Amino acid sequence: MVLQRIRYALRGIRLRVRFLFRKDAAEREMDEELRFHLEQEFRQNLRSGMTQAEARRQAHVAFGGVERFKEQVRDSRGVRPFEELGHDLRYGLRQLRRAPLFATVAVVTLAIGIGANTAVFSVVNGGLLRDRPYRNPESLVNIYTRVEGQSPYATSYEEDLEDLRTLDDVFLRVGGFRGVAARLQEDDGTRMVLAEAVTSDLFPLVGVEMALGRGFTPEEELEAAANPVAILGHTLWRRRFGGDPEVLGQEVRLSGIPFTIVGVSPENFDSFTAQSFTTDLFVPWSLARTIQGDWQREPAEGRGWEGTKIVARLRSGVSMEQAQARADGLMQGLKGTHPEAYEDRSFNLHPSRGVALQPDVDAFFMRIGLLLMAIVGLVLLLAATNLASALLARGMDRRREIAVRLALGARRGRLVRQLLTETAIVAALGALAGVLTGRWCLDLLVAIGPPTSLPLEINTRMDGTVLLFTAAAAVGAALVAGMAPALQSTKADVTPALKDGGRNGSPGKLTLRNGMVAFQVAISMILLMCGGLFVRSLQEAQETDPGFRTREAGLIWVDMHVGGVPREEWETTAALLTEGARGLPGVEVVGASNGLPLSEGLWQGRYTLPGVELPPNEDYHWAHYLAVDPFFLDAMGLPVVRGRGISPQDREGTEPVALVSEAAARRFWPDAEPLGREILPEAGERSYRVVGVVKDTKVANLREGPTPLFYFPREQYRGRTENLWLVATGTGAPSEITGALRRMVREVDPEMVVVEAKTMEEHLSTALFLPRLGALLMGFFGLMALALASLGLYGMVSFAASRRTREVGIRMSLGADRGSVIRMVVRDGMGVVVAGGILGWGLAALASRFLASFLVGIGPHDLVTLSTVPLLLFGVAALAALVPARRASRVSPVECLKTE
């Protein structure tokens, strides 16, 4: 029965659509049918004795009116709503053609707002919201390791993967992966790429099918070193191989190893690690060590490599709670057999659906995403309100037209729908232009990109979800912009409107428009206040003293492991590169280190400090560290304030020594002399004696307070020495020094991976990325809001002045001067601005509290911003009101009175 009704409904719709497309033919058929029946009635009347004129008149009377009969037939066919919609669309297009300037401004305004929303939503959707193309994702779980006192979503030991596979009563399959950096040899040289080492069952586990070829077999995983195979990422396949379907069986060289290509990942799958990043290659799990090496500390109790990310599929009927209980039982057993490795650990199961990178990291980025969405949402609301204000003015000008139509019997609902259709056309055009604007903004955001040394390719695409969001934004903008003006315009009293044509509306009629302008000012105040805070934050960040030389140095970062240098040759290669840098023309001082303040290559270590009380719930003291050569502090411009620095005699075989920063001395030995104190690294066999105190420097970021930093002689401390940073100063420009360093590395080893090569000023600029990005985005949106609000105020004052032409003429004819007229018009406009500004200032003060964690050097209630932004807004608003006020004051009183 239901299916039959659906078929009838579809048939009716089909007939109505067919009628619309065959309208002319249907009208001719109806006219012919009417003529036939009228002729029959006419002849019958003639036979009854009527004259021809009487017979024809009675035939028409019998039908009750031909046109009314036609309308009844059309109504019976159910096509009137479609016809009215067509009429409304044609009418709306004619109205917009008559006002091309208004139409252009309206479309551009909405395009900017919709485009900004589309671009930001594309990033948020691609990075956080879009589901991965997994089969039955509701039964997939990510298994993390909870380490007491740390993030509950840590990675696991590689042995945990095999242990969890024994829980086959709750898990159908368990797979793992890890991201690895590698060097890919291409025709134009060697470059660093991101690869993922995966277990052979991971692709089948999540249900991802290859676009070409196949996945890995268990035999290939176990014997990967003897027969290396790889799966190409779809992007790399397109970029390097041109999408060649014959790529299977060809070779790629990854970290010096030839890999045979056995598959190509699908286009809609980017990465296991993060759904917004693109992985270039996938390799068997057992080759991860070969490609990247063991960067982790020595395992405890035989437990191996950390950094393992585990995914499992629950068996049918097994709940998350049941699986968690079984994992907890497994952990208890592991604590019994490997107490040192698992003393403070537990398993933490989390649904895979909705995890973009890692749950706690996703929450942080979601805050940023929601902040950006709120900001661009306000911009779109401002644009829609601006359009609504303009439509109200147009509605006042069209009062006589609307009054005439109402007097002739038009329904108010019909007129409202017609006016909304006009607004919908503008919104639709704005949405189409907004997609193009959003694509441009999206490319700009991706080009700005995060400042990282990793070769990340951010994958953002305007898929169906994004286009649906764009359509929803356009519909919302059309309703916000069009509903109130349509209702207000169709409320016109017919008689007064027909008498004066709507020329002299009283100020009370502009209450709604004034409210909209006040609302625009309030939104502008919020966005300008937020933008001002970020600009001030950038200013403070730029003035923050990092503690080291900021302009005169060139830098280069080399990763010897990814570059294929054997571990036993790291120090020899480092010495060769350092001496090569010192021999460059124009270079005077070269310092070497395994890291650099404010860089990704800076690491933390756990230390025992004899005589220093441990922090609560901690077994070690945490501190950042650098392994440096004797010239590093000079190259960085960091003075030793107490004791001595590192000398060339501090080498292997001599007493281990260390330097500490002033912040480390204050934190660990606040009431004692730090010189002569001992530092014992975790699992270290020897302690280091403190021989000097170095001036403080910013360590991890510019927002931090004084942070402890330890300096160890590079030849005595082997922590992460595969990383080599060279800092060089001299007589040449920093950019020339950087270029010379890069060429020197290529001459020493053409396959060496240069992770970064830049000047010290560029390095510091990287640390300023977030403050600069915040100032750029928020400042841009704030200025856009100011421009839109000023445009709205200008239009309101101009319209109000034009409606008060008679009043202005009378005042001036009675002796009022131009200055008094200007003050009167500006005063009325600025009253609206002050009301909106006060509201916006209060809301901005509340909203700014949510920005505290993003600001550098200032608080959310920065006095400079709170005082400067209102002055800027009121100043621009006064100028926007002054222009139409001056124009109104120049009108001749005689001409005004003649016109009225």
mmCIF file of C-alpha atoms in Angstrom, residues 377-566:
data_model
loop_
_atom_site.group_PDB
_atom_site.id
_atom_site.type_symbol
_atom_site.label_atom_id
_atom_site.label_comp_id
_atom_site.label_asym_id
_atom_site.label_seq_id
_atom_site.Cartn_x
_atom_site.Cartn_y
_atom_site.Cartn_z
ATOM 1 C CA GLY A 377 30.443 32.706 11.237
ATOM 2 C CA LEU A 378 30.299 36.204 12.701
ATOM 3 C CA VAL A 379 31.681 37.585 9.448
ATOM 4 C CA LEU A 380 28.929 35.843 7.479
ATOM 5 C CA LEU A 381 26.300 37.035 9.953
ATOM 6 C CA LEU A 382 27.651 40.543 9.550
ATOM 7 C CA ALA A 383 27.483 40.275 5.765
ATOM 8 C CA ALA A 384 23.906 38.960 5.920
ATOM 9 C CA THR A 385 22.874 41.724 8.304
ATOM 10 C CA ASN A 386 24.432 44.291 6.016
ATOM 11 C CA LEU A 387 22.430 42.912 3.111
ATOM 12 C CA ALA A 388 19.281 42.938 5.255
ATOM 13 C CA SER A 389 19.855 46.598 6.037
ATOM 14 C CA ALA A 390 20.194 47.390 2.337
ATOM 15 C CA LEU A 391 17.034 45.399 1.555
ATOM 16 C CA LEU A 392 15.132 47.371 4.183
ATOM 17 C CA ALA A 393 16.128 50.572 2.432
ATOM 18 C CA ARG A 394 15.033 49.139 -0.917
ATOM 19 C CA GLY A 395 11.765 48.085 0.683
ATOM 20 C CA MET A 396 11.102 51.640 1.836
ATOM 21 C CA ASP A 397 11.680 52.869 -1.701
ATOM 22 C CA ARG A 398 9.254 50.235 -3.040
ATOM 23 C CA ARG A 399 6.427 51.007 -0.589
ATOM 24 C CA ARG A 400 4.148 52.445 -3.303
ATOM 25 C CA GLU A 401 4.697 49.432 -5.569
ATOM 26 C CA ILE A 402 3.901 47.013 -2.737
ATOM 27 C CA ALA A 403 0.914 49.121 -1.613
ATOM 28 C CA VAL A 404 -0.536 49.093 -5.139
ATOM 29 C CA ARG A 405 -0.183 45.331 -5.365
ATOM 30 C CA LEU A 406 -1.808 44.878 -1.947
ATOM 31 C CA ALA A 407 -4.647 47.196 -2.974
ATOM 32 C CA LEU A 408 -5.210 45.101 -6.110
ATOM 33 C CA GLY A 409 -5.651 41.976 -3.977
ATOM 34 C CA ALA A 410 -2.191 40.434 -3.814
ATOM 35 C CA ARG A 411 -1.672 38.167 -0.814
ATOM 36 C CA ARG A 412 0.967 39.266 1.684
ATOM 37 C CA GLY A 413 2.426 35.755 1.776
ATOM 38 C CA ARG A 414 2.823 35.842 -1.985
ATOM 39 C CA LEU A 415 4.723 39.125 -1.790
ATOM 40 C CA VAL A 416 6.934 37.891 1.043
ATOM 41 C CA ARG A 417 7.814 34.820 -0.979
ATOM 42 C CA GLN A 418 8.616 36.957 -3.989
ATOM 43 C CA LEU A 419 10.944 39.196 -1.986
ATOM 44 C CA LEU A 420 12.624 36.168 -0.390
ATOM 45 C CA THR A 421 13.148 34.698 -3.852
ATOM 46 C CA GLU A 422 15.006 37.853 -4.848
ATOM 47 C CA THR A 423 17.244 37.469 -1.779
ATOM 48 C CA ALA A 424 17.693 33.762 -2.530
ATOM 49 C CA ILE A 425 19.005 34.610 -6.004
ATOM 50 C CA VAL A 426 21.604 36.908 -4.455
ATOM 51 C CA ALA A 427 22.528 34.195 -1.932
ATOM 52 C CA ALA A 428 22.828 31.559 -4.663
ATOM 53 C CA LEU A 429 25.115 33.780 -6.710
ATOM 54 C CA GLY A 430 27.041 34.555 -3.533
ATOM 55 C CA ALA A 431 27.404 30.834 -2.825
ATOM 56 C CA LEU A 432 28.777 30.139 -6.319
ATOM 57 C CA ALA A 433 31.258 32.988 -5.974
ATOM 58 C CA GLY A 434 31.893 31.858 -2.399
ATOM 59 C CA VAL A 435 33.038 28.419 -3.557
ATOM 60 C CA LEU A 436 35.652 30.069 -5.768
ATOM 61 C CA THR A 437 36.631 32.451 -2.967
ATOM 62 C CA GLY A 438 36.796 29.552 -0.526
ATOM 63 C CA ARG A 439 39.037 27.575 -2.879
ATOM 64 C CA TRP A 440 41.396 30.534 -3.093
ATOM 65 C CA CYS A 441 41.359 31.038 0.696
ATOM 66 C CA LEU A 442 41.916 27.308 1.205
ATOM 67 C CA ASP A 443 44.940 27.317 -1.088
ATOM 68 C CA LEU A 444 46.268 30.309 0.831
ATOM 69 C CA LEU A 445 45.803 28.569 4.202
ATOM 70 C CA VAL A 446 47.516 25.420 2.943
ATOM 71 C CA ALA A 447 50.350 27.504 1.463
ATOM 72 C CA ILE A 448 50.893 29.198 4.824
ATOM 73 C CA GLY A 449 50.942 25.741 6.407
ATOM 74 C CA PRO A 450 52.418 24.740 9.760
ATOM 75 C CA PRO A 451 56.139 25.504 10.174
ATOM 76 C CA THR A 452 57.525 21.998 10.437
ATOM 77 C CA SER A 453 60.578 20.292 9.038
ATOM 78 C CA LEU A 454 58.546 17.196 8.220
ATOM 79 C CA PRO A 455 57.464 16.910 4.562
ATOM 80 C CA LEU A 456 53.771 17.200 5.368
ATOM 81 C CA GLU A 457 51.244 17.440 2.568
ATOM 82 C CA ILE A 458 48.014 18.757 4.022
ATOM 83 C CA ASN A 459 45.118 17.143 2.218
ATOM 84 C CA THR A 460 41.998 19.305 2.105
ATOM 85 C CA ARG A 461 39.348 18.747 -0.492
ATOM 86 C CA MET A 462 35.986 20.356 -1.181
ATOM 87 C CA ASP A 463 33.915 17.211 -1.023
ATOM 88 C CA GLY A 464 30.150 16.818 -0.889
ATOM 89 C CA THR A 465 30.055 17.611 2.822
ATOM 90 C CA VAL A 466 31.798 20.945 2.264
ATOM 91 C CA LEU A 467 29.487 21.862 -0.633
ATOM 92 C CA LEU A 468 26.474 20.910 1.482
ATOM 93 C CA PHE A 469 27.787 23.181 4.224
ATOM 94 C CA THR A 470 28.212 25.969 1.675
ATOM 95 C CA ALA A 471 24.615 25.513 0.533
ATOM 96 C CA ALA A 472 23.409 25.566 4.150
ATOM 97 C CA ALA A 473 25.409 28.746 4.788
ATOM 98 C CA ALA A 474 23.819 30.353 1.719
ATOM 99 C CA VAL A 475 20.308 29.359 2.823
ATOM 100 C CA GLY A 476 20.954 30.668 6.328
ATOM 101 C CA ALA A 477 22.328 33.931 4.947
ATOM 102 C CA ALA A 478 19.289 34.303 2.665
ATOM 103 C CA LEU A 479 16.873 33.803 5.567
ATOM 104 C CA VAL A 480 18.754 36.180 7.877
ATOM 105 C CA ALA A 481 19.099 38.809 5.158
ATOM 106 C CA GLY A 482 15.678 38.485 3.567
ATOM 107 C CA MET A 483 13.051 37.514 6.140
ATOM 108 C CA ALA A 484 12.907 40.672 8.245
ATOM 109 C CA PRO A 485 12.995 43.083 5.256
ATOM 110 C CA ALA A 486 10.310 41.058 3.472
ATOM 111 C CA LEU A 487 8.000 41.115 6.483
ATOM 112 C CA GLN A 488 8.704 44.791 7.180
ATOM 113 C CA SER A 489 8.213 45.861 3.576
ATOM 114 C CA THR A 490 4.849 44.104 3.196
ATOM 115 C CA LYS A 491 3.427 45.709 6.370
ATOM 116 C CA ALA A 492 2.923 49.005 4.563
ATOM 117 C CA ASP A 493 -0.368 50.810 5.194
ATOM 118 C CA VAL A 494 -1.973 51.066 1.789
ATOM 119 C CA THR A 495 -3.561 54.523 1.982
ATOM 120 C CA PRO A 496 -0.573 56.526 3.342
ATOM 121 C CA ALA A 497 1.790 54.710 1.010
ATOM 122 C CA LEU A 498 -0.365 55.536 -2.013
ATOM 123 C CA LYS A 499 -0.630 59.180 -0.957
ATOM 124 C CA ASP A 500 3.066 59.989 -0.470
ATOM 125 C CA GLY A 501 4.747 57.072 -2.209
ATOM 126 C CA GLY A 502 6.795 56.302 0.851
ATOM 127 C CA ARG A 503 8.946 59.395 0.386
ATOM 128 C CA ASN A 504 8.726 60.796 3.890
ATOM 129 C CA GLY A 505 8.844 57.868 6.283
ATOM 130 C CA SER A 506 9.321 58.927 9.867
ATOM 131 C CA PRO A 507 12.409 57.975 11.855
ATOM 132 C CA GLY A 508 10.335 55.425 13.711
ATOM 133 C CA LYS A 509 10.084 53.413 10.528
ATOM 134 C CA LEU A 510 13.855 52.917 10.588
ATOM 135 C CA THR A 511 13.973 51.282 14.027
ATOM 136 C CA LEU A 512 14.622 47.806 12.638
ATOM 137 C CA ARG A 513 17.339 49.057 10.317
ATOM 138 C CA ASN A 514 18.964 51.025 13.111
ATOM 139 C CA GLY A 515 18.959 47.879 15.205
ATOM 140 C CA MET A 516 20.648 45.966 12.428
ATOM 141 C CA VAL A 517 23.356 48.599 12.128
ATOM 142 C CA ALA A 518 23.880 48.522 15.898
ATOM 143 C CA PHE A 519 24.175 44.740 15.662
ATOM 144 C CA GLN A 520 26.798 45.093 12.914
ATOM 145 C CA VAL A 521 28.765 47.498 15.072
ATOM 146 C CA ALA A 522 28.631 45.052 17.991
ATOM 147 C CA ILE A 523 29.950 42.188 15.847
ATOM 148 C CA SER A 524 32.638 44.454 14.446
ATOM 149 C CA MET A 525 33.687 45.408 17.966
ATOM 150 C CA ILE A 526 34.046 41.729 18.915
ATOM 151 C CA LEU A 527 36.104 40.834 15.840
ATOM 152 C CA LEU A 528 38.229 43.969 16.061
ATOM 153 C CA MET A 529 38.886 43.350 19.748
ATOM 154 C CA CYS A 530 39.984 39.771 19.068
ATOM 155 C CA GLY A 531 42.096 40.920 16.124
ATOM 156 C CA GLY A 532 43.627 43.660 18.251
ATOM 157 C CA LEU A 533 44.599 41.126 20.930
ATOM 158 C CA PHE A 534 46.353 38.943 18.363
ATOM 159 C CA VAL A 535 48.128 41.944 16.829
ATOM 160 C CA ARG A 536 49.288 43.018 20.281
ATOM 161 C CA SER A 537 50.323 39.421 20.989
ATOM 162 C CA LEU A 538 52.436 39.393 17.819
ATOM 163 C CA GLN A 539 53.962 42.731 18.779
ATOM 164 C CA GLU A 540 54.909 41.397 22.217
ATOM 165 C CA ALA A 541 56.239 38.163 20.724
ATOM 166 C CA GLN A 542 58.421 40.083 18.278
ATOM 167 C CA GLU A 543 59.802 42.164 21.122
ATOM 168 C CA THR A 544 60.440 39.118 23.305
ATOM 169 C CA ASP A 545 64.139 38.539 23.836
ATOM 170 C CA PRO A 546 64.844 34.893 22.904
ATOM 171 C CA GLY A 547 68.173 35.138 24.712
ATOM 172 C CA PHE A 548 70.347 34.277 21.696
ATOM 173 C CA ARG A 549 71.606 35.921 18.516
ATOM 174 C CA THR A 550 68.693 36.659 16.203
ATOM 175 C CA ARG A 551 70.049 38.024 12.919
ATOM 176 C CA GLU A 552 73.677 37.345 12.112
ATOM 177 C CA ALA A 553 73.752 33.550 11.790
ATOM 178 C CA GLY A 554 73.023 30.922 9.161
ATOM 179 C CA LEU A 555 71.682 27.507 10.209
ATOM 180 C CA ILE A 556 71.508 24.016 8.785
ATOM 181 C CA TRP A 557 70.009 20.828 10.247
ATOM 182 C CA VAL A 558 71.220 17.440 8.997
ATOM 183 C CA ASP A 559 69.702 14.076 9.918
ATOM 184 C CA MET A 560 72.429 11.497 9.458
ATOM 185 C CA HIS A 561 70.318 8.452 10.100
ATOM 186 C CA VAL A 562 67.686 9.355 7.505
ATOM 187 C CA GLY A 563 70.646 10.306 5.290
ATOM 188 C CA GLY A 564 71.855 6.722 5.446
ATOM 189 C CA VAL A 565 74.975 7.284 7.561
ATOM 190 C CA PRO A 566 75.766 4.187 9.696
#
